[in-house]
XYZ file of C-alpha atoms in Angstrom:
486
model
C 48.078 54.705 115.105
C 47.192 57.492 117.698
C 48.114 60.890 117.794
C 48.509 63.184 120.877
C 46.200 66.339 119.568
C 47.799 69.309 121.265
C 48.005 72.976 119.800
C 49.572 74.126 117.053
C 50.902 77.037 119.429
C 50.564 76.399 122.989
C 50.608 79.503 125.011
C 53.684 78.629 126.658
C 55.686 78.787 123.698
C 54.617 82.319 122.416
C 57.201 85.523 122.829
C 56.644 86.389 127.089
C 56.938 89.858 125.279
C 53.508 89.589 123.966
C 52.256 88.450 127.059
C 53.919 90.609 129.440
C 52.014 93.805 127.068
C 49.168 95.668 128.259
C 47.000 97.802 126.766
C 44.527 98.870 128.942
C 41.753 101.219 126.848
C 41.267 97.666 124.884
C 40.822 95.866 127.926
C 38.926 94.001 129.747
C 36.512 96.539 130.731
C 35.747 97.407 126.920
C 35.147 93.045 126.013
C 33.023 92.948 128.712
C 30.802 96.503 127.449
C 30.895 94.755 123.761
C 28.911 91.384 125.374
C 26.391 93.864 126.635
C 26.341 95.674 123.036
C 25.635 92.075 121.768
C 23.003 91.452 124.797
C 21.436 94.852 124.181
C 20.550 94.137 120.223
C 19.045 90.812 121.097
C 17.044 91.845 124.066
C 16.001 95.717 124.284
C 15.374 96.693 127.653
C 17.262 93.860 129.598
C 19.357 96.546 131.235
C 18.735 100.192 132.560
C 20.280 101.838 129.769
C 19.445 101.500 126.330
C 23.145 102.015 125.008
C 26.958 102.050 125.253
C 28.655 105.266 125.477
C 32.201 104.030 124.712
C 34.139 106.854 126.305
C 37.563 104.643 126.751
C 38.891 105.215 123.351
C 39.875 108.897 121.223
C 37.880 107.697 118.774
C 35.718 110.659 117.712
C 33.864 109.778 114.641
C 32.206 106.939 116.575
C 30.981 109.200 118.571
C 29.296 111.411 116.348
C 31.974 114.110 115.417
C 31.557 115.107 112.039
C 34.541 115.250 109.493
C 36.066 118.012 107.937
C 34.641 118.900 104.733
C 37.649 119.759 103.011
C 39.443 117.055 103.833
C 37.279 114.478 102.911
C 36.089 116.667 99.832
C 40.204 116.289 98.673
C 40.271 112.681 99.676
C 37.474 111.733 97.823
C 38.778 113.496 94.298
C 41.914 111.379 95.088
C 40.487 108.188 95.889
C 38.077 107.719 92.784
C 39.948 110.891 90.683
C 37.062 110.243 87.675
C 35.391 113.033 89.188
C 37.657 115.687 88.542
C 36.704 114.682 84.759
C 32.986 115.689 85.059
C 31.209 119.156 84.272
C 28.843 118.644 87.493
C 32.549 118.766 90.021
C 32.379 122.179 90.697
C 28.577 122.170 92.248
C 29.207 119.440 94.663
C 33.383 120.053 95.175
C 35.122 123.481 96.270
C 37.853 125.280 94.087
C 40.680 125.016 96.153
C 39.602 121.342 96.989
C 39.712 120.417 93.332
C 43.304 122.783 92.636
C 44.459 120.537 95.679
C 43.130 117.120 94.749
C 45.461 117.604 91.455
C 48.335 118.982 93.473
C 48.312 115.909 95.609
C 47.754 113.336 92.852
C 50.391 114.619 90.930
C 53.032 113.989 93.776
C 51.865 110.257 93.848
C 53.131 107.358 91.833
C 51.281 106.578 88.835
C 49.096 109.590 90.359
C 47.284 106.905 92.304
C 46.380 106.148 95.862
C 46.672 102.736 94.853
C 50.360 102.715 94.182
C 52.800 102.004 96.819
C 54.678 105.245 97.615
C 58.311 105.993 98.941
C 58.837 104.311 102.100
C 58.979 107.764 104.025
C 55.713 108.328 102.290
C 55.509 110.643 99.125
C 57.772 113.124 98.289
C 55.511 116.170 97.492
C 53.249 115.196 101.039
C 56.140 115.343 102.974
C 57.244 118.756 101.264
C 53.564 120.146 102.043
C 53.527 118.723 105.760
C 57.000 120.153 106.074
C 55.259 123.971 104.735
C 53.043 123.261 107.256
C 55.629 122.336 110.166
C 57.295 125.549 108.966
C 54.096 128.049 109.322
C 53.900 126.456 113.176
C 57.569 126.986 114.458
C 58.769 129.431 112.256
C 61.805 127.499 111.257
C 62.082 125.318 108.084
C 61.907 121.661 108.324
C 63.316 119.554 105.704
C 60.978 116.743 103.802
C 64.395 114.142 104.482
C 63.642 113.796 107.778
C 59.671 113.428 107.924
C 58.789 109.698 107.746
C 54.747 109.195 107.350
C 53.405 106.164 109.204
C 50.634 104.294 109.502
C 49.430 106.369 112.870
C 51.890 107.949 115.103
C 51.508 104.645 117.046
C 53.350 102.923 114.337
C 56.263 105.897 114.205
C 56.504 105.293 118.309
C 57.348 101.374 117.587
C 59.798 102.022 114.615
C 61.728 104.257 117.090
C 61.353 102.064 120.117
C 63.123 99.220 118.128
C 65.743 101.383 117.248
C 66.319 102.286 120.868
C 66.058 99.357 122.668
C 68.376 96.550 122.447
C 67.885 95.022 125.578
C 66.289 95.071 129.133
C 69.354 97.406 129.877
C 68.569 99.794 127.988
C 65.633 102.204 129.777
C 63.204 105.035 128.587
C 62.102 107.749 131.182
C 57.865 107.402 130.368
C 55.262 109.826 132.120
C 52.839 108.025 134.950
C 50.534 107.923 134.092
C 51.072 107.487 130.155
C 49.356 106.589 127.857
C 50.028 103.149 127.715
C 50.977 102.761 123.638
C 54.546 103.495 125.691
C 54.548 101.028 128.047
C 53.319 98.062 125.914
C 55.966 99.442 122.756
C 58.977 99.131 125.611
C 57.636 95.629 126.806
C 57.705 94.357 123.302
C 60.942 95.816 122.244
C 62.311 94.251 125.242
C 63.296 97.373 127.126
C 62.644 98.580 130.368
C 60.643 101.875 131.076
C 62.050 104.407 133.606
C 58.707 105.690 135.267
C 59.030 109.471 136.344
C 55.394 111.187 138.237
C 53.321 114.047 137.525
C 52.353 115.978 140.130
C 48.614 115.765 140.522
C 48.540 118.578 143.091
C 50.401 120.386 140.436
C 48.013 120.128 137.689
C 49.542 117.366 136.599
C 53.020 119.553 136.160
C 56.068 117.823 135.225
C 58.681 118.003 137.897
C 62.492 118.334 136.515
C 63.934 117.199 139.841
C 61.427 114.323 139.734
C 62.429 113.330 136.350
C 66.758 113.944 136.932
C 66.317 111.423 140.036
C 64.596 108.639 138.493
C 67.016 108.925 135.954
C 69.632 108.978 138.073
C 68.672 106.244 139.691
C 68.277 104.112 136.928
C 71.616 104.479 135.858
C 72.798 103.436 139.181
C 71.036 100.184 138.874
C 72.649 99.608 135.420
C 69.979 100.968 133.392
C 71.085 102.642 129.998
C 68.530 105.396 129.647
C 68.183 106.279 126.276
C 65.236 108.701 125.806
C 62.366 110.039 127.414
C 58.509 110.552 126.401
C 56.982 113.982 126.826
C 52.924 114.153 125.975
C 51.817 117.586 125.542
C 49.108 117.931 125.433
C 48.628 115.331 128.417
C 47.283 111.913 127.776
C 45.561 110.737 130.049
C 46.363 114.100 131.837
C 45.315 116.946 129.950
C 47.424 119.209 130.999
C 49.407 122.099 128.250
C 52.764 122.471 129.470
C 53.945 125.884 130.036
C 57.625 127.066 127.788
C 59.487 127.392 130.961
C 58.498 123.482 131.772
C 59.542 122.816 128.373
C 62.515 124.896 127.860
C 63.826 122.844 131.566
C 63.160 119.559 129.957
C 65.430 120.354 126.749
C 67.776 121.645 128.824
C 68.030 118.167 130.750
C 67.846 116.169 127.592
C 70.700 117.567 126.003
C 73.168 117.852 129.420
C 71.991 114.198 129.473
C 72.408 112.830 126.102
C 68.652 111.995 125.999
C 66.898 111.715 122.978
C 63.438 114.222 123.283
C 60.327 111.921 122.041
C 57.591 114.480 121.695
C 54.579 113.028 121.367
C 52.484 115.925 120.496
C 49.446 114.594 118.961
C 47.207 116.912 120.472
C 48.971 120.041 119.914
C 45.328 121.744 118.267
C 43.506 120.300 121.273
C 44.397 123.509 124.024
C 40.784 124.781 125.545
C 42.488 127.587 127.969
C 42.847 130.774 126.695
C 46.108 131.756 129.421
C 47.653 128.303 127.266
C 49.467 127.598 123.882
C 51.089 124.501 122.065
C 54.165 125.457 121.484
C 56.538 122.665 120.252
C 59.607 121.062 121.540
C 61.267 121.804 118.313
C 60.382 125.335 118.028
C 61.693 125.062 121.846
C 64.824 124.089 120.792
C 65.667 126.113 117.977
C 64.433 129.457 119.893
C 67.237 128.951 122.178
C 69.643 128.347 119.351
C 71.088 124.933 120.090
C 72.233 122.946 116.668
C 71.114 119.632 115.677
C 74.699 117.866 117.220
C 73.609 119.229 120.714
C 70.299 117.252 121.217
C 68.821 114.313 119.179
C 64.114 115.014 119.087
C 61.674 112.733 117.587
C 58.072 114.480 117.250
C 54.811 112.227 116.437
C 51.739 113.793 115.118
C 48.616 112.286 113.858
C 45.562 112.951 111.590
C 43.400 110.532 114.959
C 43.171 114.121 117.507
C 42.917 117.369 116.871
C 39.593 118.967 115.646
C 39.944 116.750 112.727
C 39.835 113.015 114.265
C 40.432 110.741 111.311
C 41.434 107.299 113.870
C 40.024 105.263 111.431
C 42.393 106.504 108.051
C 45.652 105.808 110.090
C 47.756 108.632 108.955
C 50.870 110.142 110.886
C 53.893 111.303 110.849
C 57.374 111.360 112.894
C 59.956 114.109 112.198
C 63.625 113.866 113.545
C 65.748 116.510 114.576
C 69.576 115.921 115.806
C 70.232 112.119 114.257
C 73.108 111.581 111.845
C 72.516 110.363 108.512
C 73.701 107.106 108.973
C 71.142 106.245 111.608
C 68.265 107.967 109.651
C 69.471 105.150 106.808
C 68.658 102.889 109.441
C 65.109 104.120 109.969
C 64.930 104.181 106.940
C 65.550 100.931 106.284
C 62.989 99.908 108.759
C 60.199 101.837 107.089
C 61.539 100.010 104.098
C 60.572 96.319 105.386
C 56.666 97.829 105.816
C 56.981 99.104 101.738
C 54.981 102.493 102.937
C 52.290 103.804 105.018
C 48.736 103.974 103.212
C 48.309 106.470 100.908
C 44.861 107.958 102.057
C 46.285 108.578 105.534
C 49.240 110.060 104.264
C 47.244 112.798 102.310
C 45.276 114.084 105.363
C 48.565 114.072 106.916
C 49.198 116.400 104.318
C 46.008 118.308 104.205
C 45.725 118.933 108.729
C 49.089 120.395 108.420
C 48.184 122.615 105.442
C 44.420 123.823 106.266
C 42.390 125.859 103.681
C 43.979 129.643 104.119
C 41.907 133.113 104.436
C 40.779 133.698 101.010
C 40.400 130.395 99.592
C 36.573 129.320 98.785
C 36.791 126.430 101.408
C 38.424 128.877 104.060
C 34.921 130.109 106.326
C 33.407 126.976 106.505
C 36.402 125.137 107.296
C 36.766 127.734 110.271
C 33.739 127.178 111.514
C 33.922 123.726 110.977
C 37.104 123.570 113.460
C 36.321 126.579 115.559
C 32.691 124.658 116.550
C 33.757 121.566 117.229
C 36.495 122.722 119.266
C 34.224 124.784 121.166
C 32.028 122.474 121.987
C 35.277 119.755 123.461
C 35.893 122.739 125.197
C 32.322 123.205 126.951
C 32.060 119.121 127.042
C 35.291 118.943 129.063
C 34.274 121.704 131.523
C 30.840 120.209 132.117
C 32.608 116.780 133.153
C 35.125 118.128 135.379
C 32.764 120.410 137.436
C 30.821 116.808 137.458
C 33.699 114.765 138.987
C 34.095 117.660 141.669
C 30.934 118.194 142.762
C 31.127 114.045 143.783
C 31.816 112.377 146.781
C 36.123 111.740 147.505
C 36.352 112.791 143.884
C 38.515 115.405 142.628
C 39.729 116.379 138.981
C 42.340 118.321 137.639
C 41.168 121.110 134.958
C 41.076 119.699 131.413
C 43.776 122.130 129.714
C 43.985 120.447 126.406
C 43.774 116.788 124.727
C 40.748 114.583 125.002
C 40.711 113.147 128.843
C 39.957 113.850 132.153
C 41.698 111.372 134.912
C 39.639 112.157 137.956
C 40.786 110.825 141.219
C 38.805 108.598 143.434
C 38.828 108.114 146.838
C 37.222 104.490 147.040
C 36.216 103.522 150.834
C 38.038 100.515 152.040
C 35.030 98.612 152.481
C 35.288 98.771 148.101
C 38.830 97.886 148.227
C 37.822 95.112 149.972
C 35.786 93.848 147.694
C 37.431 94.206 145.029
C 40.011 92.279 145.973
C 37.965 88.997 146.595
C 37.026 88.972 143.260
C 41.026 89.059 142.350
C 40.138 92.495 141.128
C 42.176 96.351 140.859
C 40.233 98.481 142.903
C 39.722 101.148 140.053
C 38.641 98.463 137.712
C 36.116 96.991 139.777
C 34.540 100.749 140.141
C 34.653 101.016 136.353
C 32.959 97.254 136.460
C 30.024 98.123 138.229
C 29.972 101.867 136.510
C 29.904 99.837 133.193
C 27.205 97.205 134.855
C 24.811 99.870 136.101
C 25.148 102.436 133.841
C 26.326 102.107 130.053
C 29.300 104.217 130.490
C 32.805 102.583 129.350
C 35.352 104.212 131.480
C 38.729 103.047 131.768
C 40.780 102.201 135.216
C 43.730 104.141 135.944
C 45.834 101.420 136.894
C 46.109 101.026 132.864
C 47.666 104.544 132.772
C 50.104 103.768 135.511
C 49.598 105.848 139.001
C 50.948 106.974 142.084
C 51.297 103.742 144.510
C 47.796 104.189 146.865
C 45.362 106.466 144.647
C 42.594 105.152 142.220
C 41.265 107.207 139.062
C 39.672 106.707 136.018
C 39.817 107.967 132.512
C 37.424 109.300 130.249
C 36.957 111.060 127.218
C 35.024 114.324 126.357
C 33.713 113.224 123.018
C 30.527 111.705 123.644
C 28.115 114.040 121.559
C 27.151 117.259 123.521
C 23.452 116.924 123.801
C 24.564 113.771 125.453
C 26.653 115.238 128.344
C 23.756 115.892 130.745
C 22.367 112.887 130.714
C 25.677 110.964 131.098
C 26.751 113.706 133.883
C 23.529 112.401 135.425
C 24.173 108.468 135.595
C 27.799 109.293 136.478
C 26.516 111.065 139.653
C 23.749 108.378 140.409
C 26.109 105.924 140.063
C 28.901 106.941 142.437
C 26.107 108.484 145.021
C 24.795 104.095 144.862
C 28.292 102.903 145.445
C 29.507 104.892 147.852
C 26.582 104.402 149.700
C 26.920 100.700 148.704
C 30.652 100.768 150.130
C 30.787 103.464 153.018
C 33.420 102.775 155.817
């Protein structure tokens, strides 16, 4: 007897869903730099660079950022708790980091990290991040309606698939966006509602812009039922100003849209005429009540000054939704038993930093005040780059972790990049990659207006590092432009 061998799973029968998602800063670009990683430790020298500087990803650790020593000072007296137990704690481990290692172990089950924990995460971590939430707006938050995830990513998805229930129903997303958004919308099965920044505006968010796309939507039987706000920017970088944000409120709740706030990189501002300020402390400053607009914030332990990608801690809290649908969310959480435990406690520990007077208090200023400095200098040094090049200009870097220079590629590149069934921005960041080292990501994975090319990159390579990357940027795009010239 013979048997037909075909796959388990074809391809053909797997959800379109998955294969419709993109996610661009894991693309392509970043298998193909990994094959040269790979080519690079078996043959030194078969290239003209003798590394990858994977600037695609928010991911500063693997770039040489340094972690906080608090936090990881608390964490470790959690995770193996036998050294609160010894006489020699108190030369290696601060005070306040030992007082706060008990506080924290005493809020967990079984005073473990390796307990599961209530599905919104533990009760006395919520309470502290809710302090801390407090201390920032100046209003109180309640612990109820903080649910810790596993990342903000993993808060965006919970709420997407309470959203969405079809391809009817829309959600008004930034272009570009960071494209968590765009793939979470795809795979819920919903339909996102693109509305511009204004490039020539500093990347400003236009309210006119953003009331007729939604308009519009509508009109083609679109149910619109939220929009995304990043502020800080991402890929952007751009800080919002309160007027902006006190418009965009005002057109969420006339609406009926829920706010999602994706403020992840509210302690990531480098201009001094800027400041975070919050959508919720936006809302409650002009006195509206939580029946007149419905806000879902995301933060995350992965940005900041603190960068922790790699511990996947977050947290969503929800302003405006009735209890019935928070038993909802709840449920959901539910299903996933709880977040982990370790990134729940720095969730705990970013929103409730050592304070003046406490023994770990000067060094974790310094600690925070130099490496947000330096992002500061880093991003500076990369945008006067990207200016000083030919048909490239770049926006300033306000805040987050990107710049998303534009390029004006010669149509002679185009050109080519189309015969090799490529996007013209990905075939620069191709031969950038090929020639150079440097893993840049194309704009197309951001979204962008129809007819203009950019790229992304990050400001975290390390800062002795800057020049020399500055330097092969410049090279580079001087060789292909000359390469490519009309």
């Amino acid at each position: 007897m013979s048997f037909i061998k075909t796959p388990a799973v074809p391809i053909e029968s797997i959800n379109p869903k998955v294969k419709d998602c993109e996610y661009a800063v894991r693309g392509e670009i970043l298998n193909y730099a990994l094959r040269l990683q790979e080519e690079l430790e078996k043959n030194p020298g078969s290239r003209p660079f003798d590394e990858i500087i994977y600037s695609n990803l928010g991911n500063p650790h693997a770039l040489g950022q340094k972690p906080i020593t608090f936090f990881r000072q608390v964490l470790a007296l959690c995770e193996y708790p036998a050294l609160l137990d010894t006489d020699d704690t108190h030369k290696f481990f601060s005070s306040d980091a030992i007082s706060r290692a008990k506080k924290i172990r005493s809020t967990l089950t079984g005073k473990s990290t390796g307990a599961y924990s209530h599905s919104k995460g533990a009760k006395g971590l919520r309470e502290m991040i809710a302090d801390g939430i407090a201390l920032r707006d100046g209003y109180p938050a309640n612990p109820e309606d903080i649910f810790l995830t596993d990342g903000a990513s993993a808060a965006v998805h919970m709420i997407m698939q309470l959203l969405i229930r079809s391809e009817n129903d829309g959600i008004l997303c930034p272009i570009p966006q960071y494209p968590l958004y765009s793939a979470a919308i795809t795979l819920h099965g919903g339909t996102l509602v693109p509305y511009y920044l204004s490039e020539a505006k500093g990347w400003g968010l236009e309210v006119f812009e953003l009331k007729g796309n939604l308009d519009l939507a509508r009109e083609n039987g679109i149910s619109v039922k939220a929009i995304v706000v990043i502020n800080p920017g991402n890929p952007t970088g751009q800080v919002l100003s309160e007027s902006n944000q006190q418009e965009i409120v005002e057109l969420c709740r006339k609406e009926g849209l829920v706010l999602l706030a994706d403020e992840v990189y509210q302690d990531n501002v480098y201009v001094k005429d800027k400041n975070f300020i919050s959508f919720k402390r936006i809302i409650k400053s002009v006195g509206y009540s939580d029946d007149e607009i419905s806000l879902v914030s995301f933060q995350s332990i992965s940005k900041g000054y603190y960068g922790e990608c790699g511990k996947r801690g977050g947290y969503m809290e929800l302003c405006g939704f009735s209890e019935d649908v928070k038993d909802q969310i709840y449920k959901v959480a539910s299903v996933n038993l709880c977040s982990n435990t370790s990134g729940q406690i720095l969730a705990s520990l970013i929103m409730n930093p050592p304070k003046p007077g406490e023994e770990s208090h000067k060094l974790f200023f310094a600690e925070k005040e130099a490496i947000l400095s330096s992002l500061g200098r880093r991003a500076k040094a990369l945008e006067d780059a990207f200016n000083s090049m030919e048909g490239v200009s770049c926006q300033k870097a306000e805040g987050a972790m990107y710049l998303f220079p534009l390029i004006k590629l010669p149509n002679k590149a185009i050109e080519a990049a189309k015969k090799v069934n490529m996007v013209p921005d990905a075939f620069y960041a191709l031969r950038l990659l090929d020639a150079t080292g440097l893993v840049l990501v194309p704009g197309s994975g951001f979204g962008q207006a129809p007819g203009t090319w950019h790229v992304r990159t990050t400001i975290l390579p390390d800062e002795s590092k800057i020049p020399a990357i500055v330097s092969r940027l410049k090279a580079f795009h001087e060789s292909f432009m000359k390469e490519f010239q009309d």
